[in-house]
Amino acid sequence: MNDVAAAAGVSQATVSMVLNGTRSGRVSAATAQRVLDAAKDLGFRTNVHAKVLREGKSRMIGLIGDEVATTEFAGEMILGAQQEAWRQGYVLLTVDTAGDPGLEKAAISMMQSYRVAGVIYAAMYHRKVEVPATLAGIPTVCVNSQDASGSLTSIFPDEVAGGRDAARILLDAGHRRIAMINIAPEGSPLPAATGRLQGFTDALADAGLLLDPRQLRYGDGAYEDGLTFGAELLSRSDRPTAIFCGNDRTALGTYHAAHLLGLSVPDDVSIVGFDNQSLLIPMFSPRLTTFQLPLVEMGRLAVAEVLSGSSTPKRLAVDCTLHSRDSVALAKVPA
Amino acid sequence: MNDVAAAAGVSQATVSMVLNGTRSGRVSAATAQRVLDAAKDLGFRTNVHAKVLREGKSRMIGLIGDEVATTEFAGEMILGAQQEAWRQGYVLLTVDTAGDPGLEKAAISMMQSYRVAGVIYAAMYHRKVEVPATLAGIPTVCVNSQDASGSLTSIFPDEVAGGRDAARILLDAGHRRIAMINIAPEGSPLPAATGRLQGFTDALADAGLLLDPRQLRYGDGAYEDGLTFGAELLSRSDRPTAIFCGNDRTALGTYHAAHLLGLSVPDDVSIVGFDNQSLLIPMFSPRLTTFQLPLVEMGRLAVAEVLSGSSTPKRLAVDCTLHSRDSVALAKVPA
């Protein structure tokens, strides 16, 4: 700081005020600019740790994620969180706990010792979570997850709206015999499965249709479910003219099942997927109509919420985005 | 610290020595334990920022990654880096630059202000990188990438060994007419493409075989390359009895091309892939023999190297792991 003061021809106190952003009216804009230029020329860099001690709080936000390494959804959520953090002058301290409670505990302890301004508690697939009690006292927001206790703000995809929109696309195209292959076993509490099914059923009901139990299959979101259940559904005499697949992997299996049966997508069967997974999308021929999870947006919102200072817990369901492509055709009118 | 001292019945100076690990011979082990117990009971937590100022260095390592959000390889590399960092008492400060040079510059500046002990410069696909000059002065290691200047330690997959091993598996099964679908256009410097091709060609040469140019195709690693080039290669009268696909996406396309031509994998054509991509592997029937990139291991090694204190640049090529499954069969002996 001495060097900066000498180069700018001002006192060290002035340099300190300018670099700490506390100059108020006491330093002219021209002088402040001279100080900043000199600091830049000299490669002066604040020691953030000193700043944290002075101000009593850090410009870091902790992000605790389970299984970040093994999911394709983590990156975009973290990117969204990073974008909003940086926009507000914060950095992210991210820990992948790989689902290990011991590591999670250590991560929270570490974040406390770094005096993080808040914590984003991120699940890599949407579900209810029990947030560790040790996080009490730090502003915490759940993302892609729902806080089981209801005491924290939770941000998650609007699965119900997604399921409803999927059904509406098919209903609007004139389909009436519509099947669904769900992505979790019956009775599973997975919100992506229960929510999408509920929205789907609701939209059918709004159109005066009851979901025929024979047209509903429960899998676990695997490609093979599409192959197996797709073949079962499409081999029946009352085969559906459209299938809502709870995710893209299942949709790809269903495409292949249709192909093996000599049926054409979308002429013989319309298909809607969910997830818009970048690695899979190029493999669909014709191109798949599907929904994108609001990953970047949820990450952004989580940071905005954790920094908002609000202590009233909210439940924010964020819309999924429709990618309308070529896998839905108008239902054929019986001759 | 006052509370800890009172609870343990010792002076504040003693508490300070114990908690900072500077007690040397002046405090008995029993007293030290009493202080630690009291600190634990009281939920005492070091303020890391004060510790950094006292010691002049931080226990943070910066990890700068390009396009983390859009690749399925990032998570495991970051997990490996995190594991080694935590093992040595460090935390990771990760920034996804999304390939934006401005953001990269800001990330470096941020990491300098946090006084990081070192920086891991990670590419999300293996290539040569120009490391920003602003990183000079901070121990830096390139991972999944090769420093173009040669002045930094670089850690990357051994692509040549991978290509050689792929060819050997097929040669050992008796194949002689072996094709390859590469994952970058001819002349591209992408090490994953040039290295795998070189190893492949070398192994054929070792077996006295010259790679027939008609059996080599250049794509860009897409599923469609497998469909197109696979169909081309397998429609020829001198069709190969085995194909080495430069990645799993291409291998999946090649499977489908074989299927469309009524050919069976591996009875009519053996196929070897590369990457062992978890999202794709369940879609291969029969199961694909392929190689796994050493992502976790490279992340671990990068942190170990950056903390090693060594200033001699190394080039560490890390082996890929073979997953031997069901897509390779013995070559048929002509009747």
XYZ file of C-alpha atoms in Angstrom:
670
model
C 0.000 0.000 0.000
C 3.009 2.229 0.587
C 4.054 1.791 -3.030
C 0.589 2.641 -4.308
C 0.506 5.777 -2.151
C 3.917 6.882 -3.423
C 3.015 6.228 -7.064
C -0.291 8.099 -6.794
C 1.194 10.879 -4.691
C -1.349 10.488 -1.897
C -1.334 9.332 1.725
C -1.633 5.697 2.693
C -4.897 6.505 4.445
C -6.305 7.735 1.117
C -5.178 4.552 -0.631
C -6.813 2.491 2.079
C -10.093 4.407 1.786
C -10.187 4.097 -1.994
C -9.305 0.415 -2.135
C -11.741 -0.463 0.610
C -14.515 1.531 -1.038
C -14.995 3.757 2.013
C -13.856 7.023 0.426
C -17.283 8.716 0.648
C -16.891 12.477 0.009
C -13.421 12.821 1.402
C -11.498 11.802 -1.743
C -12.189 13.310 -5.173
C -13.112 11.072 -8.087
C -9.917 12.101 -9.907
C -7.738 11.164 -6.949
C -9.565 7.870 -6.533
C -8.964 7.075 -10.192
C -5.232 7.895 -9.777
C -5.057 5.502 -6.835
C -6.858 2.756 -8.732
C -4.572 3.209 -11.770
C -1.466 3.084 -9.592
C -2.746 0.006 -7.766
C -3.448 -1.675 -11.089
C 0.002 -0.791 -12.463
C 1.665 -2.181 -9.377
C -0.396 -5.368 -9.434
C -1.815 -4.491 -6.038
C -4.280 -7.033 -4.847
C -6.399 -6.936 -1.728
C -5.812 -9.731 0.715
C -9.374 -10.954 0.989
C -8.730 -12.636 4.302
C -7.806 -9.298 5.917
C -10.978 -7.796 4.462
C -13.087 -10.609 5.905
C -11.625 -10.066 9.366
C -12.189 -6.317 9.121
C -15.782 -6.700 7.963
C -16.674 -9.765 10.002
C -18.257 -11.568 7.063
C -16.947 -13.205 3.944
C -17.873 -12.935 0.321
C -18.111 -16.694 -0.028
C -21.119 -18.904 -0.442
C -20.893 -22.599 0.306
C -22.469 -25.053 -2.113
C -22.935 -28.563 -0.789
C -23.918 -31.076 -3.423
C -24.447 -34.803 -3.186
C -23.172 -36.962 -6.036
C -22.086 -34.015 -8.186
C -19.533 -36.221 -9.913
C -21.977 -38.816 -11.106
C -24.771 -36.709 -12.509
C -25.085 -34.765 -15.689
C -27.306 -32.148 -14.013
C -24.787 -30.766 -11.522
C -22.735 -28.606 -13.851
C -25.521 -26.350 -15.020
C -26.934 -25.857 -11.542
C -23.496 -24.920 -10.220
C -22.923 -22.644 -13.230
C -26.157 -20.773 -12.522
C -25.206 -20.412 -8.857
C -21.750 -19.181 -9.830
C -23.154 -16.621 -12.280
C -25.398 -15.021 -9.670
C -22.711 -15.242 -6.976
C -20.166 -13.459 -9.171
C -22.729 -10.877 -10.230
C -23.148 -9.973 -6.578
C -19.427 -10.105 -5.798
C -19.340 -13.528 -4.152
C -17.432 -16.705 -4.908
C -18.586 -20.297 -4.463
C -16.927 -22.808 -2.195
C -18.258 -26.081 -3.596
C -18.066 -29.479 -1.949
C -19.201 -32.749 -3.494
C -20.089 -34.954 -0.550
C -20.630 -38.019 -2.747
C -23.577 -38.716 -0.449
C -21.270 -39.340 2.544
C -22.752 -37.898 5.796
C -19.302 -37.678 7.402
C -17.975 -35.644 4.519
C -21.081 -33.470 4.603
C -20.489 -32.730 8.270
C -16.859 -31.857 7.578
C -17.929 -29.621 4.686
C -20.354 -27.684 6.876
C -17.716 -27.277 9.549
C -15.231 -26.038 6.952
C -17.749 -23.554 5.569
C -18.461 -22.238 9.044
C -14.764 -21.692 9.640
C -14.632 -19.727 6.363
C -17.558 -17.627 7.642
C -19.579 -18.201 4.461
C -22.440 -15.766 3.953
C -24.805 -18.623 3.168
C -25.104 -22.207 2.041
C -26.799 -23.727 -1.001
C -27.854 -27.274 -0.263
C -28.175 -28.938 -3.653
C -29.564 -32.371 -4.476
C -28.560 -33.869 -7.775
C -31.966 -35.362 -8.351
C -35.118 -33.702 -7.080
C -36.222 -35.064 -3.714
C -37.030 -34.239 -0.102
C -33.952 -33.665 2.022
C -33.228 -33.450 5.745
C -30.903 -30.499 6.130
C -28.267 -31.096 8.853
C -28.992 -29.249 12.085
C -25.438 -27.891 12.098
C -26.499 -25.511 9.323
C -28.810 -23.659 11.720
C -27.531 -20.123 12.051
C -26.274 -19.891 8.454
C -28.735 -18.700 5.789
C -29.459 -21.878 3.832
C -31.498 -22.561 0.703
C -32.386 -25.979 -0.708
C -32.094 -26.326 -4.456
C -33.419 -29.071 -6.710
C -34.774 -30.359 -3.438
C -37.410 -29.683 -0.828
C -36.560 -29.140 2.809
C -38.479 -31.801 4.708
C -38.893 -29.568 7.764
C -40.403 -26.717 5.740
C -38.313 -24.164 7.605
C -35.993 -23.311 4.707
C -36.599 -21.852 1.264
C -36.738 -24.638 -1.332
C -36.288 -24.199 -5.079
C -37.228 -27.073 -7.354
C -38.582 -27.857 -10.822
C -42.340 -27.593 -11.251
C -42.837 -31.279 -12.039
C -46.632 -31.049 -11.900
C -46.722 -28.278 -14.505
C -44.291 -30.313 -16.635
C -46.512 -33.389 -16.563
C -49.576 -31.273 -17.316
C -47.889 -29.585 -20.279
C -46.749 -32.945 -21.657
C -50.331 -34.239 -21.564
C -51.715 -31.055 -23.112
C -49.369 -31.240 -26.105
C -50.687 -34.721 -26.827
C -54.316 -33.830 -26.118
C -54.040 -30.763 -28.359
C -52.801 -33.018 -31.162
C -56.030 -34.979 -30.803
C -54.712 -37.996 -28.888
C -57.090 -39.707 -26.492
C -55.439 -43.076 -25.799
C -52.290 -41.826 -24.094
C -49.919 -43.970 -22.028
C -47.267 -42.992 -19.549
C -44.045 -44.726 -18.525
C -43.109 -43.355 -15.128
C -39.536 -43.140 -13.827
C -39.903 -44.581 -10.315
C -41.701 -47.597 -8.862
C -45.298 -47.171 -7.707
C -45.348 -45.621 -4.237
C -41.913 -44.021 -4.578
C -41.932 -40.483 -3.149
C -39.606 -39.161 -5.912
C -41.156 -35.770 -6.792
C -40.072 -36.027 -10.440
C -42.156 -39.207 -10.695
C -45.149 -38.317 -8.519
C -45.324 -34.725 -9.776
C -45.145 -35.517 -13.478
C -47.731 -38.267 -13.077
C -50.043 -35.988 -11.113
C -49.854 -33.188 -13.692
C -50.381 -35.723 -16.473
C -53.429 -37.232 -14.756
C -54.854 -33.773 -13.952
C -54.617 -32.625 -17.557
C -56.318 -35.800 -18.778
C -59.059 -35.268 -16.195
C -59.502 -31.668 -17.383
C -60.109 -33.131 -20.854
C -62.645 -35.534 -19.411
C -60.340 -38.545 -19.599
C -59.431 -41.012 -16.901
C -55.922 -42.505 -17.107
C -56.481 -46.184 -17.908
C -54.313 -48.171 -15.436
C -53.380 -50.533 -18.293
C -51.757 -47.548 -19.999
C -49.505 -46.736 -17.039
C -46.164 -48.423 -16.385
C -43.751 -47.865 -13.510
C -40.022 -48.275 -14.156
C -36.989 -46.603 -12.709
C -36.033 -44.224 -15.470
C -33.761 -46.599 -17.368
C -33.388 -47.015 -21.122
C -34.471 -50.627 -20.691
C -37.812 -49.569 -19.213
C -38.578 -47.883 -22.504
C -37.603 -51.008 -24.431
C -39.655 -53.345 -22.225
C -42.713 -51.263 -21.351
C -42.725 -49.565 -24.757
C -42.903 -53.011 -26.392
C -45.650 -54.131 -23.988
C -47.793 -51.054 -24.549
C -47.305 -50.994 -28.312
C -48.033 -54.720 -28.786
C -51.523 -54.455 -27.291
C -54.604 -54.377 -29.505
C -55.629 -51.154 -27.769
C -52.159 -49.726 -28.148
C -51.804 -46.050 -27.251
C -51.442 -43.478 -30.037
C -49.140 -41.440 -27.789
C -46.766 -42.128 -24.882
C -45.444 -39.698 -22.293
C -42.076 -40.987 -21.132
C -40.985 -39.633 -17.751
C -37.453 -39.023 -19.001
C -35.385 -39.066 -22.200
C -33.640 -42.359 -21.457
C -37.001 -44.083 -21.272
C -38.103 -42.245 -24.408
C -35.068 -43.546 -26.305
C -35.880 -47.102 -25.262
C -39.466 -46.535 -26.379
C -38.277 -45.278 -29.775
C -36.290 -48.478 -30.201
C -39.222 -50.610 -29.055
C -41.431 -48.924 -31.668
C -38.752 -49.451 -34.314
C -38.452 -53.162 -33.461
C -42.233 -53.516 -33.840
C -42.141 -51.802 -37.222
C -43.982 -48.764 -35.893
C -43.045 -45.246 -36.874
C -42.570 -42.249 -34.575
C -44.604 -40.041 -34.802
C -46.895 -41.482 -37.513
C -47.897 -44.542 -35.502
C -47.082 -43.300 -32.037
C -46.289 -39.812 -30.704
C -43.720 -39.593 -27.920
C -42.873 -36.852 -25.410
C -39.795 -37.068 -23.174
C -38.406 -35.129 -20.234
C -34.921 -33.730 -19.408
C -33.538 -32.671 -22.824
C -30.298 -34.496 -22.013
C -27.639 -33.163 -24.338
C -25.817 -36.464 -24.691
C -28.979 -38.319 -25.733
C -30.784 -35.771 -27.885
C -28.650 -36.413 -31.027
C -29.652 -40.084 -30.898
C -33.350 -39.487 -31.462
C -34.600 -39.834 -34.995
C -36.991 -38.091 -35.473
C -35.966 -35.415 -33.014
C -37.587 -35.697 -29.588
C -40.098 -33.237 -28.155
C -39.095 -32.906 -24.521
C -38.752 -30.602 -21.505
C -35.645 -28.982 -20.094
C -35.138 -28.781 -16.325
C -34.530 -25.200 -15.107
C -31.065 -26.058 -13.774
C -29.207 -22.811 -14.469
C -32.196 -20.780 -13.333
C -32.551 -22.756 -10.073
C -28.851 -22.246 -9.315
C -29.198 -18.521 -9.918
C -32.323 -18.218 -7.823
C -30.766 -20.154 -4.951
C -27.929 -17.670 -4.619
C -30.281 -14.711 -5.011
C -32.470 -16.120 -2.238
C -29.634 -16.952 0.129
C -28.283 -13.416 -0.223
C -31.707 -11.753 -0.021
C -31.629 -11.655 3.762
C -35.206 -12.888 3.858
C -35.932 -15.342 6.662
C -39.430 -16.287 5.519
C -39.212 -19.738 3.958
C -40.582 -19.953 0.415
C -41.377 -22.795 -1.887
C -40.365 -21.826 -5.407
C -41.450 -24.211 -8.167
C -39.644 -23.235 -11.363
C -41.094 -23.997 -14.797
C -39.477 -26.505 -17.142
C -39.025 -25.378 -20.747
C -40.672 -27.175 -23.647
C -38.490 -28.075 -26.634
C -41.014 -28.767 -29.338
C -39.470 -30.959 -32.046
C -40.686 -33.760 -34.325
C -41.959 -36.633 -32.200
C -45.594 -35.532 -31.894
C -48.042 -35.796 -34.804
C -51.766 -35.214 -35.070
C -53.782 -38.236 -34.038
C -55.270 -40.110 -36.969
C -59.009 -39.830 -37.224
C -60.468 -43.347 -37.498
C -61.750 -43.904 -41.055
C -11.300 -18.034 23.234
C -12.022 -16.545 26.672
C -14.797 -19.085 27.194
C -12.564 -21.972 26.185
C -9.864 -20.780 28.599
C -12.371 -20.493 31.444
C -13.886 -23.899 30.767
C -10.483 -25.588 30.584
C -9.084 -23.635 33.515
C -6.051 -22.375 31.570
C -4.836 -19.030 30.263
C -5.947 -17.609 26.935
C -2.352 -17.828 25.730
C -2.425 -21.572 26.358
C -5.673 -21.926 24.427
C -4.166 -19.987 21.564
C -1.056 -22.162 21.488
C -3.061 -25.377 21.545
C -5.574 -24.369 18.907
C -2.869 -23.008 16.632
C -0.762 -26.118 17.012
C 2.209 -24.159 18.371
C 2.209 -25.594 21.890
C 5.601 -27.352 21.496
C 6.851 -28.469 24.943
C 5.270 -25.711 26.932
C 1.836 -27.284 27.361
C 1.331 -30.836 28.602
C -0.586 -33.332 26.506
C -3.243 -33.604 29.215
C -3.767 -29.840 29.270
C -3.883 -29.707 25.495
C -6.569 -32.403 25.505
C -8.568 -30.455 28.096
C -8.417 -27.363 25.888
C -9.468 -29.310 22.808
C -12.384 -30.924 24.670
C -13.545 -27.559 25.988
C -13.259 -26.013 22.526
C -15.284 -28.853 21.061
C -17.962 -28.585 23.769
C -18.278 -24.871 23.177
C -18.496 -25.282 19.403
C -15.336 -23.225 19.035
C -14.340 -22.833 15.435
C -11.183 -21.260 14.122
C -11.668 -18.272 11.898
C -9.724 -19.498 8.913
C -9.187 -16.009 7.607
C -7.290 -15.022 10.755
C -5.192 -18.154 10.394
C -4.347 -17.315 6.786
C -3.206 -13.830 7.777
C -1.110 -15.220 10.602
C 0.509 -17.874 8.420
C 0.711 -15.875 5.203
C -0.693 -18.696 3.106
C -4.082 -20.241 2.672
C -5.320 -23.792 2.679
C -7.208 -23.253 -0.552
C -6.486 -24.538 -4.023
C -8.048 -22.880 -7.043
C -9.509 -25.062 -9.760
C -10.204 -23.302 -13.043
C -12.227 -25.360 -15.493
C -13.574 -24.486 -18.917
C -17.056 -25.703 -19.798
C -17.506 -27.688 -16.594
C -21.271 -27.312 -16.901
C -21.558 -28.869 -20.318
C -19.389 -31.928 -19.978
C -19.963 -35.228 -18.293
C -16.260 -35.588 -17.468
C -15.907 -32.614 -15.118
C -17.500 -34.056 -12.019
C -15.164 -36.988 -11.574
C -12.062 -34.907 -12.198
C -13.192 -32.358 -9.622
C -14.104 -35.143 -7.194
C -10.603 -36.604 -7.459
C -9.064 -33.171 -6.904
C -11.328 -32.589 -3.916
C -10.461 -35.966 -2.364
C -6.735 -35.292 -2.457
C -7.163 -31.676 -1.359
C -9.219 -32.687 1.689
C -6.792 -35.469 2.503
C -4.058 -32.862 2.748
C -6.223 -30.352 4.641
C -7.064 -28.087 1.714
C -10.342 -26.973 0.150
C -11.081 -26.285 -3.502
C -12.204 -22.950 -4.864
C -13.678 -23.962 -8.206
C -14.584 -21.640 -11.060
C -16.277 -22.681 -14.293
C -15.136 -20.100 -16.844
C -17.503 -21.429 -19.536
C -14.574 -20.802 -21.896
C -14.814 -17.007 -21.377
C -11.326 -15.405 -21.218
C -12.669 -12.411 -19.268
C -14.144 -14.659 -16.638
C -10.928 -16.675 -16.536
C -8.950 -13.506 -15.858
C -11.345 -12.521 -13.088
C -11.110 -16.021 -11.613
C -7.319 -15.863 -11.479
C -7.426 -12.444 -9.894
C -9.931 -13.699 -7.312
C -7.776 -16.706 -6.516
C -4.726 -14.486 -6.059
C -6.633 -12.302 -3.636
C -7.542 -15.456 -1.676
C -3.845 -16.356 -1.616
C -4.492 -19.860 -2.971
C -1.641 -22.298 -2.466
C -1.866 -23.419 -6.084
C -4.057 -23.604 -9.156
C -5.322 -26.600 -11.115
C -5.962 -25.617 -14.705
C -8.409 -28.185 -16.030
C -9.612 -28.690 -19.591
C -12.830 -30.581 -20.038
C -11.569 -32.371 -23.113
C -7.931 -33.265 -23.545
C -6.025 -30.650 -25.541
C -3.080 -28.260 -25.550
C -3.715 -25.111 -23.551
C -2.061 -21.715 -23.248
C -1.975 -20.983 -19.548
C -2.562 -17.268 -18.802
C 0.614 -15.389 -17.897
C -1.114 -13.965 -14.818
C -0.751 -17.390 -13.209
C 3.035 -17.016 -13.108
C 4.102 -16.991 -9.477
C 1.398 -19.418 -8.339
C 2.183 -23.156 -8.488
C 0.034 -24.339 -11.392
C -0.637 -27.786 -12.843
C -2.498 -28.537 -16.079
C -4.911 -31.433 -15.932
C -6.619 -33.274 -18.779
C -4.534 -30.898 -20.843
C -0.986 -30.199 -21.915
C 0.696 -26.875 -21.248
C 1.736 -25.567 -24.672
C 4.789 -23.792 -23.243
C 6.098 -26.944 -21.556
C 6.964 -24.998 -18.411
C 4.228 -26.487 -16.233
C 3.463 -30.011 -15.089
C 0.775 -31.541 -17.293
C -1.371 -34.553 -16.405
C -3.395 -36.200 -19.145
C -4.767 -39.556 -20.277
C -2.336 -41.835 -22.092
C -4.247 -41.824 -25.371
C -1.492 -43.640 -27.264
C -1.508 -46.534 -24.811
C -5.305 -46.600 -25.013
C -5.290 -46.873 -28.807
C -2.588 -49.537 -28.660
C -4.511 -51.595 -26.109
C -7.682 -51.344 -28.191
C -5.868 -52.702 -31.236
C -4.209 -55.473 -29.214
C -7.528 -56.749 -27.866
C -8.744 -57.136 -31.432
C -5.454 -58.569 -32.728
C -5.361 -61.058 -29.855
C -8.858 -62.212 -30.861
C -7.437 -63.042 -34.289
C -8.764 -60.029 -36.222
C -6.692 -58.772 -39.124
C -9.067 -56.535 -41.100
C -9.659 -53.877 -38.455
C -11.185 -50.463 -39.103
C -11.139 -47.318 -37.010
C -13.604 -44.444 -36.773
C -11.701 -41.501 -35.366
C -13.296 -38.712 -33.331
C -11.830 -35.599 -34.987
C -11.298 -34.518 -38.589
C -8.016 -35.451 -40.299
C -5.322 -32.974 -39.288
C -7.045 -31.967 -36.046
C -4.514 -31.681 -33.208
C -6.947 -33.152 -30.642
C -4.715 -35.490 -28.587
C -7.571 -37.934 -27.940
C -7.874 -38.371 -31.708
C -4.227 -38.274 -32.760
C -3.013 -40.292 -29.769
C -5.566 -43.092 -30.052
C -4.939 -43.349 -33.811
C -1.188 -43.431 -33.313
C -1.353 -46.172 -30.682
C -3.770 -48.113 -32.863
C -1.505 -47.828 -35.935
C 1.582 -48.708 -33.883
C 0.022 -51.887 -32.536
C -1.073 -52.950 -36.012
C 2.472 -52.292 -37.266
C 3.879 -54.391 -34.422
C 1.668 -57.202 -35.700
C 2.996 -56.678 -39.234
C -0.148 -54.942 -40.449
C -0.505 -51.616 -42.209
C -3.729 -49.688 -41.510
C -5.584 -49.708 -44.834
C -6.678 -46.079 -45.505
C -10.037 -47.412 -46.732
C -10.596 -48.783 -43.221
C -10.085 -45.407 -41.538
C -12.811 -42.783 -41.171
C -12.610 -39.340 -39.593
C -15.683 -37.942 -37.845
C -16.098 -35.650 -34.909
C -17.090 -38.066 -32.181
C -20.841 -37.954 -32.800
C -23.356 -40.785 -32.645
C -24.162 -40.046 -36.293
C -20.563 -40.744 -37.343
C -21.033 -44.271 -36.108
C -24.286 -44.611 -38.045
C -22.831 -43.216 -41.282
C -19.267 -44.513 -41.279
C -20.290 -47.754 -39.626
C -22.757 -48.360 -42.472
C -20.136 -47.437 -45.091
C -17.493 -49.727 -43.653
C -19.856 -52.638 -43.052
C -21.442 -52.451 -46.529
C -18.130 -53.012 -48.339
C -17.236 -56.380 -49.785
C -14.002 -56.268 -47.788
C -15.847 -55.225 -44.653
C -13.788 -55.209 -41.470
C -14.290 -57.990 -38.927
C -13.614 -55.492 -36.139
C -13.956 -51.738 -35.631
C -12.248 -49.546 -33.062
C -14.524 -46.584 -32.377
C -12.726 -43.561 -30.911
C -15.505 -43.020 -28.372
C -18.676 -44.647 -27.040
C -21.073 -42.352 -28.885
C -19.556 -43.431 -32.181
C -19.624 -47.036 -31.011
C -23.353 -46.792 -30.291
C -23.987 -45.433 -33.778
C -21.896 -48.279 -35.191
C -23.941 -50.838 -33.230
C -27.092 -49.406 -34.783
C -25.536 -49.370 -38.263
C -24.630 -53.060 -37.872
C -28.141 -53.814 -36.646
C -29.715 -52.033 -39.642
C -27.523 -54.114 -41.989
C -28.616 -57.307 -40.237
C -25.140 -57.894 -38.825
C -24.587 -59.115 -35.293
C -22.171 -57.707 -32.704
C -19.823 -59.445 -31.972
C -20.483 -62.481 -34.215
C -20.198 -60.536 -37.481
C -18.246 -57.556 -36.231
C -16.332 -56.935 -33.005
C -16.434 -53.389 -31.618
C -14.289 -51.582 -29.057
C -15.248 -48.139 -27.731
C -13.640 -45.500 -25.548
C -14.836 -43.444 -22.534
C -17.130 -45.861 -20.645
C -19.766 -43.135 -20.463
C -22.181 -44.098 -17.718
C -25.241 -42.670 -19.459
C -24.597 -44.632 -22.649
C -23.295 -47.946 -21.355
C -26.772 -49.353 -20.474
C -27.838 -48.832 -24.105
C -25.345 -51.268 -25.593
C -26.604 -54.737 -26.302
C -24.388 -56.756 -26.129
C -22.421 -54.855 -23.504
C -19.584 -52.723 -24.892
C -15.899 -53.394 -24.305
C -14.416 -49.952 -23.763
C -11.848 -47.854 -21.872
C -12.379 -45.540 -18.927
C -10.567 -42.211 -18.771
C -8.547 -41.794 -15.533
C -10.582 -38.752 -14.458
C -10.617 -39.227 -10.681
C -6.965 -40.263 -10.707
C -5.917 -37.233 -12.782
C -7.754 -34.897 -10.404
C -6.013 -36.499 -7.428
C -2.601 -36.380 -9.045
C -3.036 -32.729 -10.021
C -3.559 -31.685 -6.420
C -0.723 -33.899 -5.204
C 1.588 -32.321 -7.786
C 0.565 -28.735 -7.110
C 1.192 -29.247 -3.392
C 4.435 -31.182 -3.893
C 6.509 -28.027 -4.053
C 8.381 -29.391 -7.050
C 9.182 -26.826 -9.701
C 10.440 -29.267 -12.311
C 7.757 -29.590 -14.954
C 6.639 -33.162 -15.606
C 4.495 -34.761 -18.255
C 2.373 -37.445 -16.627
C 0.423 -39.680 -19.008
C -2.073 -41.694 -16.957
C -3.354 -45.080 -18.133
C -6.959 -45.603 -19.169
C -8.688 -48.665 -17.714
C -10.053 -51.438 -19.906
C -13.607 -52.633 -19.239
C -13.734 -55.952 -20.992
C -17.337 -56.895 -21.786
C -19.128 -58.688 -24.606
C -18.524 -56.824 -27.867
C -15.366 -58.651 -28.957
C -15.419 -62.225 -30.310
C -12.768 -64.440 -31.831
C -12.315 -63.814 -35.538
C -13.847 -66.529 -37.688
C -11.331 -68.656 -39.491
C -12.263 -68.705 -43.236
C -13.667 -72.118 -44.114
